[in-house]
Amino acid sequence: MLASDETGLRVAGKNGWLWVMHHGDRAVFRAAPSRAKRVLEDFLGEHRPDFWLSDRYGGQKGFATRGHQFCLAHLIRDAQYAVDAGDTGFAPRFVALLRRACRLGAIRDRLSDSQLAAYHRKFVKKLSELLQRPPTHATGDKLQAALAKGRGNLFLFVTNRALEPTNNG
């Protein structure tokens, strides 16, 4: 499993990006002038991890051989933005679902595999219900449409104990 994120960086008057790739207690930081996927391609070379954990930014997609977990902290932020913009149909309930999922992530070690599988089914079912709920604001529409495409990337961590719900490690 490999997690990644990037943030803006300014060095000697020039804008760039600071990338972090991490696993467990190890992290690599790379400053780059670009946010492009090429930064990760250069870093990884031919290596591809089984699982990737990141936000939904396209430059961080397509590297995992088995699955890509979207960072729930980033999604909560995006959904809260939709709530703050005025969406009362989809986004508030989506925030609540993601917060429940994060709380579950914190206690997974105390649950059996069958309990986690049951939680996974509940989260997937609730997400399906939420995706049918009409947003009341354009930001909610945009978020809902993106999640309909990426729904399989939200709850991989529930049954895969090697994954975390966020890339904040």
Steps between C-alpha positions, in 0.01 A plus 500: 500500500622847416333829590566834337403864506628828364479861607608832358856612565682825430881499474716793389196684369377209288186295552532125516370195681611299798409134461500248782483125449476292815449154640488423869760710677702576185452801278673649198458865409564628152486863391403538136408786270194304387192334640495264203474123522854486361641584845361175642593304187861616535502420872353150461675392182360158413378426855125495556357443850203272552299783656516879477352751744452861392250770423306493173753708304558335163878521528485247785273250326590187311805382694353217709482148367210395725316803638496874567358626829387862487594705806185552706641814666528663157147387415363634829661835418349499149158402632516764774571757228178389328312528831642849557400598146141403577449135414254346744404193296810286451810649662399511871404135503812409305717678760325302774560170315869574453543600864340170607737314269801682648388413853477136393853523361621597845359185663553240225756311705226410751264360235491166322527464125132404482402812697706715263338334199158583645602862555633517145163381365319763712726781378462398136122476536479840670720655231271355231201658675679835529594500133128485421428804718485823298745771606359850548803693376735480201798412722304204635413396143866508399614303803225242462583447132869449579421254776265301282804428281738437791268321740716186501788701645336613823487202732784266403664566838206351690589141409867556416682558826816614318317812379403806699193719440717809442839580352589710805754250631 
